[in-house]
PDB file of C-alpha atoms and ligand atoms in Angstrom:
ATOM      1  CA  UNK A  48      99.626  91.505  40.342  1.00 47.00           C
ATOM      2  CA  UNK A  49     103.164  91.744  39.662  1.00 59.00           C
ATOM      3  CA  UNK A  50     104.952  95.411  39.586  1.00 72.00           C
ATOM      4  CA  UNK A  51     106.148  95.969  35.841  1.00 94.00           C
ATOM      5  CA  UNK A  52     109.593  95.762  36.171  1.00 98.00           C
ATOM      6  CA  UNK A  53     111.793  98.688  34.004  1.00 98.00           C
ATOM      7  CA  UNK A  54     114.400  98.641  31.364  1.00 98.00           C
ATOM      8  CA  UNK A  55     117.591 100.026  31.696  1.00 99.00           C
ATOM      9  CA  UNK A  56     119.883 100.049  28.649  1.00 99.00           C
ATOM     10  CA  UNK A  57     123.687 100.079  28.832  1.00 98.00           C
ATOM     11  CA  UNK A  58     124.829 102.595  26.623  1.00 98.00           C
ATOM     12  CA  UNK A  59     128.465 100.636  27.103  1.00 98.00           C
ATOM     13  CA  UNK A  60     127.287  99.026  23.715  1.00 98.00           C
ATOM     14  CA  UNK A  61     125.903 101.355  21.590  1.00 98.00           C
ATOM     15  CA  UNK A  62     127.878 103.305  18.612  1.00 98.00           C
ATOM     16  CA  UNK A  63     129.888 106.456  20.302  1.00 98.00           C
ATOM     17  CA  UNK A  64     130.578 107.639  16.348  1.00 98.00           C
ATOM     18  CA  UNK A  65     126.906 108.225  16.507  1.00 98.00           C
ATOM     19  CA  UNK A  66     125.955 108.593  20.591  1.00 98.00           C
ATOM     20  CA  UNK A  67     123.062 111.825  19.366  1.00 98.00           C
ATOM     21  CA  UNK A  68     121.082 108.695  17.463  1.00 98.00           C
ATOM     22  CA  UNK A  69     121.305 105.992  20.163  1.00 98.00           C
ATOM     23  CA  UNK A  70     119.973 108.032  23.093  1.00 98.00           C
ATOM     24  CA  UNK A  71     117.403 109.400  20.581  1.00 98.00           C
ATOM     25  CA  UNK A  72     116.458 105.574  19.585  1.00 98.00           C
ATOM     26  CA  UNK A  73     116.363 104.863  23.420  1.00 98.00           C
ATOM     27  CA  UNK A  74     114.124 108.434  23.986  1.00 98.00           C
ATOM     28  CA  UNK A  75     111.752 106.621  21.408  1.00 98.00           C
ATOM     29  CA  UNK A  76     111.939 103.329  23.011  1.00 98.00           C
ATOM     30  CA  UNK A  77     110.036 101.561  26.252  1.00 98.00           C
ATOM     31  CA  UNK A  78     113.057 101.964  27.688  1.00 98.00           C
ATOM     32  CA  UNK A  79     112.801 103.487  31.147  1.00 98.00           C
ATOM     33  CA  UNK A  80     116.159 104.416  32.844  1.00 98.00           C
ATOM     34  CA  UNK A  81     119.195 104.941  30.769  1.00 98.00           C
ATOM     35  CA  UNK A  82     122.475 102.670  32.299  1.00 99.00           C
ATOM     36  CA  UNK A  83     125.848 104.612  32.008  1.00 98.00           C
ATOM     37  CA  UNK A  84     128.879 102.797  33.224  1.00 98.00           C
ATOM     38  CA  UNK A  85     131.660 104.866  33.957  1.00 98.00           C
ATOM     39  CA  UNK A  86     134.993 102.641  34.610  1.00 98.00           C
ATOM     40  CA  UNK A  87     138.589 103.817  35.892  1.00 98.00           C
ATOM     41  CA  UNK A  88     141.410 101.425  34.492  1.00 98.00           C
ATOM     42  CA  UNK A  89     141.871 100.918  38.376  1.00 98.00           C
ATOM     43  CA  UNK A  90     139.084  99.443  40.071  1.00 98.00           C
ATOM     44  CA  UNK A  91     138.287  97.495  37.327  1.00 98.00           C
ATOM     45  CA  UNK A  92     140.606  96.825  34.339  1.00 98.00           C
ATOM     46  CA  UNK A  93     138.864  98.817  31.583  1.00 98.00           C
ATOM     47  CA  UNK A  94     138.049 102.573  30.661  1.00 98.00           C
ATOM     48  CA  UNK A  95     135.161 103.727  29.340  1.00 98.00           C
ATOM     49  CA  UNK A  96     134.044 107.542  29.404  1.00 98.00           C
ATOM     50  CA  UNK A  97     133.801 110.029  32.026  1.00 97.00           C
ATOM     51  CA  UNK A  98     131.816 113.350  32.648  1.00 98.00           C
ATOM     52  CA  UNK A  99     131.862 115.071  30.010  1.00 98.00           C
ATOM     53  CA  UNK A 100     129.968 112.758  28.266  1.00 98.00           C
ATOM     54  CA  UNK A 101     127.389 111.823  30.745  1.00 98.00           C
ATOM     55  CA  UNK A 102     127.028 115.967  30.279  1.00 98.00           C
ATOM     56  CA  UNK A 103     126.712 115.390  26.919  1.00 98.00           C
ATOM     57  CA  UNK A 104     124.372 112.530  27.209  1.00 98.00           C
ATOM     58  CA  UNK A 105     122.030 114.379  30.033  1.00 98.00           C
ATOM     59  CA  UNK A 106     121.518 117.434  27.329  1.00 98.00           C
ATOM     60  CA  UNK A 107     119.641 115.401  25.261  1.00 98.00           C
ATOM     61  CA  UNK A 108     118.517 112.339  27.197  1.00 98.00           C
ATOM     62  CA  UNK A 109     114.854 112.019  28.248  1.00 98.00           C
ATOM     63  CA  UNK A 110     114.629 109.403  30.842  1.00 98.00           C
ATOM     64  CA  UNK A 111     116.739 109.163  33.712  1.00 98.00           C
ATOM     65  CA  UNK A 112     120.378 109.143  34.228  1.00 99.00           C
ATOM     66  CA  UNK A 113     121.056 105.605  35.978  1.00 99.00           C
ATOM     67  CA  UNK A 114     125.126 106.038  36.390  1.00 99.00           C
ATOM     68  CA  UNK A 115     127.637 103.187  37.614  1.00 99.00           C
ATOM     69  CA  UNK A 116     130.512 103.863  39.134  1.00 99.00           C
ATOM     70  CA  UNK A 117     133.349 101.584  38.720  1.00 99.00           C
ATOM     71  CA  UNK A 118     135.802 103.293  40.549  1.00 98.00           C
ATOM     72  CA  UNK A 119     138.155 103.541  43.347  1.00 98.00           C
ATOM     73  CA  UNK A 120     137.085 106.174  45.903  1.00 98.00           C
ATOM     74  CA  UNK A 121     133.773 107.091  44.504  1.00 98.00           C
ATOM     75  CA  UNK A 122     132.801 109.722  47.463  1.00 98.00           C
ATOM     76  CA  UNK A 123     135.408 112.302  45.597  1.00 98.00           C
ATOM     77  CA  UNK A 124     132.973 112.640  42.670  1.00 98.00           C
ATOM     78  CA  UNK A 125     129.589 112.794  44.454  1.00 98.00           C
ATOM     79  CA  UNK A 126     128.640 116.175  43.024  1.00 98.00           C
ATOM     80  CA  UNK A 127     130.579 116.144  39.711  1.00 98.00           C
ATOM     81  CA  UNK A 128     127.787 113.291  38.716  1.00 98.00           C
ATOM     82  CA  UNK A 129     125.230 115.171  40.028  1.00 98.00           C
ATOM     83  CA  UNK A 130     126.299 118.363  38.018  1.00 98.00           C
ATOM     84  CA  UNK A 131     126.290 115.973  35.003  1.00 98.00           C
ATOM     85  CA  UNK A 132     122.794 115.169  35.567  1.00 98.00           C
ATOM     86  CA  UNK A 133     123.147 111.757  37.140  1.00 98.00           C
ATOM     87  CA  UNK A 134     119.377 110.840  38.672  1.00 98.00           C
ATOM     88  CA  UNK A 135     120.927 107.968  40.211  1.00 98.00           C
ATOM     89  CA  UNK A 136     124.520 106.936  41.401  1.00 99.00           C
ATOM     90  CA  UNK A 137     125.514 103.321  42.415  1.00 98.00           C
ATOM     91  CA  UNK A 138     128.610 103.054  44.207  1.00 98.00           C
ATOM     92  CA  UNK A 139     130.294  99.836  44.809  1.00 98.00           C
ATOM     93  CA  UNK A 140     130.670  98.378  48.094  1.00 98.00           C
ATOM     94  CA  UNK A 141     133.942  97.033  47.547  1.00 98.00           C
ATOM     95  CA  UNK A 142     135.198 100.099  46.308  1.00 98.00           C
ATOM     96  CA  UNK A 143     133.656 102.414  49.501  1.00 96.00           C
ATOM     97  CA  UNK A 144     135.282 101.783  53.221  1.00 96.00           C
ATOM     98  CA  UNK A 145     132.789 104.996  54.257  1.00 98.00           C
ATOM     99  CA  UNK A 146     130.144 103.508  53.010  1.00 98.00           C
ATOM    100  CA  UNK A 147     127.166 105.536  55.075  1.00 98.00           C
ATOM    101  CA  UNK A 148     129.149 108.694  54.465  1.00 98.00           C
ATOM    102  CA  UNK A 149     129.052 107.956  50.789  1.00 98.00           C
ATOM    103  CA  UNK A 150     125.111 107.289  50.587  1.00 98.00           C
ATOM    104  CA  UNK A 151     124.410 110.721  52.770  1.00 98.00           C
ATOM    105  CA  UNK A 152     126.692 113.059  50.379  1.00 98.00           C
ATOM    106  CA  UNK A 153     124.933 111.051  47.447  1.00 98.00           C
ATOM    107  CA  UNK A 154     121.457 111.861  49.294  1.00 98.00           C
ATOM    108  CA  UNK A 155     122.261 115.213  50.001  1.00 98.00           C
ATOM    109  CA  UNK A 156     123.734 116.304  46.891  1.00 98.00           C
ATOM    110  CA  UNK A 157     119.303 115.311  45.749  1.00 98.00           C
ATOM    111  CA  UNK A 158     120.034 111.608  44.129  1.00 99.00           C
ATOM    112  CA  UNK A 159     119.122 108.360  44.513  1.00 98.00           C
ATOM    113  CA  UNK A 160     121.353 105.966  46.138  1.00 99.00           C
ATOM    114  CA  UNK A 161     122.600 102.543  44.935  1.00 98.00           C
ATOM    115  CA  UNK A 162     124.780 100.077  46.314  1.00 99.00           C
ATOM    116  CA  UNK A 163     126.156  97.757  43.351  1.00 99.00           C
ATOM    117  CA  UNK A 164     127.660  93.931  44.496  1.00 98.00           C
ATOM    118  CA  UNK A 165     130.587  92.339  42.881  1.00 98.00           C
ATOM    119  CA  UNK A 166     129.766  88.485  41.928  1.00 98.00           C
ATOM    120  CA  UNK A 167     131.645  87.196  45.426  1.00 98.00           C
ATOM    121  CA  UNK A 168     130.177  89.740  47.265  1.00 98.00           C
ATOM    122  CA  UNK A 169     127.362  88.280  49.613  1.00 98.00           C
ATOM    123  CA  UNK A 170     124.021  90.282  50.159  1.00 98.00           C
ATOM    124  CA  UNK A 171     124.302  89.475  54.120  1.00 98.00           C
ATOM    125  CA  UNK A 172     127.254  92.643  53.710  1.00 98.00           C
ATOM    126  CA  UNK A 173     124.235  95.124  53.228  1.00 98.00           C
ATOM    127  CA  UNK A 174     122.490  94.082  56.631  1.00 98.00           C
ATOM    128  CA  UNK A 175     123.069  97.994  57.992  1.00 98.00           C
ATOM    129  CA  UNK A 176     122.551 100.032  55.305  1.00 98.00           C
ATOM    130  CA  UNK A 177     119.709  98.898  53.317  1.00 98.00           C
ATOM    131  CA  UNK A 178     117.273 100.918  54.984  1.00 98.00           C
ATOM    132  CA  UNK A 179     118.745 103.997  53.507  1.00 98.00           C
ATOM    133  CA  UNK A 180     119.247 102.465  49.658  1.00 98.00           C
ATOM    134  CA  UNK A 181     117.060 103.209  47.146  1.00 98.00           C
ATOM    135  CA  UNK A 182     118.589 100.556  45.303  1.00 98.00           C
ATOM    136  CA  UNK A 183     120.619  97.342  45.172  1.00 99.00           C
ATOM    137  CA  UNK A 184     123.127  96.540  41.613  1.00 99.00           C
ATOM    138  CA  UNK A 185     123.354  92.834  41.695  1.00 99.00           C
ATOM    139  CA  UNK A 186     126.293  92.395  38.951  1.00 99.00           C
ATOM    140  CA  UNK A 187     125.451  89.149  37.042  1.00 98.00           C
ATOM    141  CA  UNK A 188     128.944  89.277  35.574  1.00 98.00           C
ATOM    142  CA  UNK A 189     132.717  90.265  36.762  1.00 98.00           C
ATOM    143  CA  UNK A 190     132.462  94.647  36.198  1.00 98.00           C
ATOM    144  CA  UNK A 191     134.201  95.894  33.445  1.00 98.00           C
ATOM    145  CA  UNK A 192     133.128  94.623  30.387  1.00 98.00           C
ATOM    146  CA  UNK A 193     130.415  94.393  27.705  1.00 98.00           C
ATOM    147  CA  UNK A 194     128.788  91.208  25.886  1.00 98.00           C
ATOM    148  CA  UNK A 195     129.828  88.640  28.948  1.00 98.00           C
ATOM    149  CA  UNK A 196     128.245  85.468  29.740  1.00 98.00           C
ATOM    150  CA  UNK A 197     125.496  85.411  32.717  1.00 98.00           C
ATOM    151  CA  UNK A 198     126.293  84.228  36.228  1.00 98.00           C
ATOM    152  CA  UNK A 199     123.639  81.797  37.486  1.00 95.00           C
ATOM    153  CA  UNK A 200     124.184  81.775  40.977  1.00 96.00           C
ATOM    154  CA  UNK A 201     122.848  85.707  40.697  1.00 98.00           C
ATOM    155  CA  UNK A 202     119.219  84.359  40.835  1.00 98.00           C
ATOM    156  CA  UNK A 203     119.599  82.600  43.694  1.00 98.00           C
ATOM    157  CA  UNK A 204     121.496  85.979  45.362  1.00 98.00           C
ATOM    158  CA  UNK A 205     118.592  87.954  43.928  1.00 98.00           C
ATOM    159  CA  UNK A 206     116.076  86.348  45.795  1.00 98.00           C
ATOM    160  CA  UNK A 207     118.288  85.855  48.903  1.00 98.00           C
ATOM    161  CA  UNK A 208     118.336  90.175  48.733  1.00 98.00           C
ATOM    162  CA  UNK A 209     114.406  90.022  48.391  1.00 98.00           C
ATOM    163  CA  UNK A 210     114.300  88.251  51.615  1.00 98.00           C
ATOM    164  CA  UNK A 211     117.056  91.025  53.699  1.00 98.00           C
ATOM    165  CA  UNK A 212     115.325  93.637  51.759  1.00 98.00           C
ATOM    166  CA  UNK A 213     111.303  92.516  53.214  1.00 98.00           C
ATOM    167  CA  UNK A 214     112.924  91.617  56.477  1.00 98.00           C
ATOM    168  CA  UNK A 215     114.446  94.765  57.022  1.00 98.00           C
ATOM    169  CA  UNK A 216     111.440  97.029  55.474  1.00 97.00           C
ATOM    170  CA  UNK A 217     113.578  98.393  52.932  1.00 98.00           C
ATOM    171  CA  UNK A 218     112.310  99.867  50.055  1.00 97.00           C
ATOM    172  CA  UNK A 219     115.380  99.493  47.707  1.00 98.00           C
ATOM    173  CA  UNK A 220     114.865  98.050  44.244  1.00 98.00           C
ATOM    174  CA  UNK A 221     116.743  95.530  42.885  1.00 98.00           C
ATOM    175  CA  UNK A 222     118.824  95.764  40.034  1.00 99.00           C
ATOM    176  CA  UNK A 223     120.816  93.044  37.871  1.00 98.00           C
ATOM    177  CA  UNK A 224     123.620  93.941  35.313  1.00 98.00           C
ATOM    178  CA  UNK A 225     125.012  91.863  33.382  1.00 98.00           C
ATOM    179  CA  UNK A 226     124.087  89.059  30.484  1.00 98.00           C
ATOM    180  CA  UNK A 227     121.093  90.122  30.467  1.00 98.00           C
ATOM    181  CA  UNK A 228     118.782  89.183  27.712  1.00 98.00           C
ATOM    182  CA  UNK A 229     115.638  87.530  26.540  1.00 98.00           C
ATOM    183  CA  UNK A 230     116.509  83.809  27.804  1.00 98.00           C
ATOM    184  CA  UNK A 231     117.114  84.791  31.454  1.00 98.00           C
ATOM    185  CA  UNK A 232     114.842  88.171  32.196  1.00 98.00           C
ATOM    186  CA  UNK A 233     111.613  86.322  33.073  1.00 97.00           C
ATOM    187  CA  UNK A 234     113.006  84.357  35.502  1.00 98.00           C
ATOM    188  CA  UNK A 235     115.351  87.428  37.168  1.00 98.00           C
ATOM    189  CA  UNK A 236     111.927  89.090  37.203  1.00 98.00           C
ATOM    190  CA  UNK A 237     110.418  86.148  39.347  1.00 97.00           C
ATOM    191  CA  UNK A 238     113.534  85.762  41.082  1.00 97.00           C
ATOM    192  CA  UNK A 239     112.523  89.468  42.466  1.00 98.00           C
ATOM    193  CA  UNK A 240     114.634  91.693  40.183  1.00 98.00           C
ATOM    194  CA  UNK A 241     112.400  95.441  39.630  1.00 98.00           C
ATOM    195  CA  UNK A 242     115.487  96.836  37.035  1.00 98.00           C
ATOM    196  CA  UNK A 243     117.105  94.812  34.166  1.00 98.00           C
ATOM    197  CA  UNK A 244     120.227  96.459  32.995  1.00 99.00           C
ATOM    198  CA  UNK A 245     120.966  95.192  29.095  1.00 98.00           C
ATOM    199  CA  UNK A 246     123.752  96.527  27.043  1.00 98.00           C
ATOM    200  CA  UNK A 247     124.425  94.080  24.008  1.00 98.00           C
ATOM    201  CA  UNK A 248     121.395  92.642  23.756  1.00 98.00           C
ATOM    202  CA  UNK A 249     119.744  96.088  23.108  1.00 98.00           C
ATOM    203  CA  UNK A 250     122.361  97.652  21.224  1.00 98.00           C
ATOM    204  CA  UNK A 251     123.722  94.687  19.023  1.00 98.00           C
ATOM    205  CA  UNK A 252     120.207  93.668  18.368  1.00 98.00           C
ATOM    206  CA  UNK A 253     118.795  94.405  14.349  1.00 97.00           C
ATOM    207  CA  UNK A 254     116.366  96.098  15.841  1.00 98.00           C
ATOM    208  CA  UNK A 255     116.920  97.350  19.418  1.00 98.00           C
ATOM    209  CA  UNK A 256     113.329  99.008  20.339  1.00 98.00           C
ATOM    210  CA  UNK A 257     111.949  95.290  19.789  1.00 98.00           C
ATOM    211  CA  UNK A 258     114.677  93.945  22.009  1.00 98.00           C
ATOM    212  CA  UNK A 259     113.708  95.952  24.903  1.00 98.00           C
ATOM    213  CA  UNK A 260     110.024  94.955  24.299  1.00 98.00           C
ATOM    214  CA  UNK A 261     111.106  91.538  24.613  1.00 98.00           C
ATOM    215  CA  UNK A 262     112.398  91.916  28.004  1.00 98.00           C
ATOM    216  CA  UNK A 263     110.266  94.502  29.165  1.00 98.00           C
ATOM    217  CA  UNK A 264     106.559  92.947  28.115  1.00 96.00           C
ATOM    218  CA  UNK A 265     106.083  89.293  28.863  1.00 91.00           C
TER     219      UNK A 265
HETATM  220  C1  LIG B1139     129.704  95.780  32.951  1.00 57.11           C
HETATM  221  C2  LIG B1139     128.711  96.907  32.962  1.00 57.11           C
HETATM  222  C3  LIG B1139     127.413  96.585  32.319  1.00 57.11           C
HETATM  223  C4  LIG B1139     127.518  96.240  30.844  1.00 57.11           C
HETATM  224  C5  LIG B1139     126.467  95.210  30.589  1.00 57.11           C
HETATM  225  O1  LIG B1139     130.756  96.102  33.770  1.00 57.11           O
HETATM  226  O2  LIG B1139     128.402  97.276  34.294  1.00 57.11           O
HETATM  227  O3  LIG B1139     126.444  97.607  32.515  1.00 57.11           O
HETATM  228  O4  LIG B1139     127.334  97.335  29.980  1.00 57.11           O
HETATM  229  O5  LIG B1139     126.632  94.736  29.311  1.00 57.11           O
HETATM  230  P1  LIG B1139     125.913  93.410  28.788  1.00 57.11           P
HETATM  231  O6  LIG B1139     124.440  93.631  28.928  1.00 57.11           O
HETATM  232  O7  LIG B1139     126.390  93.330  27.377  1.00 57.11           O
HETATM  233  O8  LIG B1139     126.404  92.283  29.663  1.00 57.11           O
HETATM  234 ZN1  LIG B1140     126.681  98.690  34.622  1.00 57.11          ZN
END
């Protein structure tokens, strides 16, 4: 039988006038993780929000903290996220020249680790250090921005990171973020994807707790 895969919304799209009733609607929901991107004007070219409001978020959030960082030099903010109640921190590898360093101070400071890929980025990169991920961001779009249109090579890279993953008895899920939505989640799912992140078509949807049963049950 195949492992239910989980839901992580993107709260990148929901209404920040009215953040209290959008993490409550995703509290309700079968959501399981909640996605929050955090982005630096540097590493890619857009800002969203920062710490304060993943502190914000964690006060009243019931399922778990599932935090991107899209920043230069993530290491220097390790156990800021934590102390915002991150669960989980992904990291980019294009954005970490320490990269073992920066999965052992995520490890230590009592997270879960996650390396995220950029769209060029080959899996083959992650050969050394997927025995010590917990999981693998496979961006299905260019970081930065809500709402874009799906990459699909990613399918093919998502089962390509299956393979590295079994071969090297990892036991890192795989992620995908990015254009996510009802027409392409059953086949990321067989393509080996256990996480589907999904910011517009949760949050712009009429009725968002029926969107993520639509990619969550099928
Ligand atoms: C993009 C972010 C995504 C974004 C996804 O840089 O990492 O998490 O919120 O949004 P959609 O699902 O609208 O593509
Ligand atoms: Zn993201």
């Amino acid at each position: 039988m195949m492992r239910q895969h989980l839901i992580a919304p993107s709260l990148l799209a929901a209404d920040f006038a009215n953040l209290a009733s959008e993490v409550e609607m995703i509290n309700n929901s079968d959501a399981d993780w909640l996605h929050l991107d955090i982005m630096d004007g540097v590493f890619v070219p857009n800002i969203s929000f920062g710490i304060p409001v993943i502190e914000a978020v964690s006060a009243i959030a019931k399922k778990p903290l599932d935090v991107h960082l899209m920043i230069v030099q993530p290491e220097r903010y390790v156990e800021a996220f934590k102390q915002a109640g991150a669960h989980l921190l992904n990291v980019h590898y294009e954005a970490s020249t320490h990269l073992h360093r920066t999965i052992e101070s995520i490890h230590s400071a009592g997270m879960k680790a996650g390396v995220t890929l950029n769209p060029h980025t080959p899996v083959s990169v992650l050969e050394e250090i997927i025995p010590m991920l917990d999981l693998v961001l496979i961006m299905s779009v260019n970081p930065g921005f809500g709402g874009q249109k799906f990459i699909p090579g990613s399918l093919d890279k998502i089962s390509r990171l299956k393979e590295l993953i079994q071969k090297k008895n990892s036991s890192a899920l795989i992620e995908v973020d990015g254009g996510v939505d009802q027409t392409n989640a059953a086949a990321l799912v067989n393509a080996g994807a256990d996480v589907l992140v999904a910011g517009s078509y949760v949050f712009k949807s009429v009725n968002p707790q029926e969107a993520i049963k639509r990619i969550k049950f099928f």
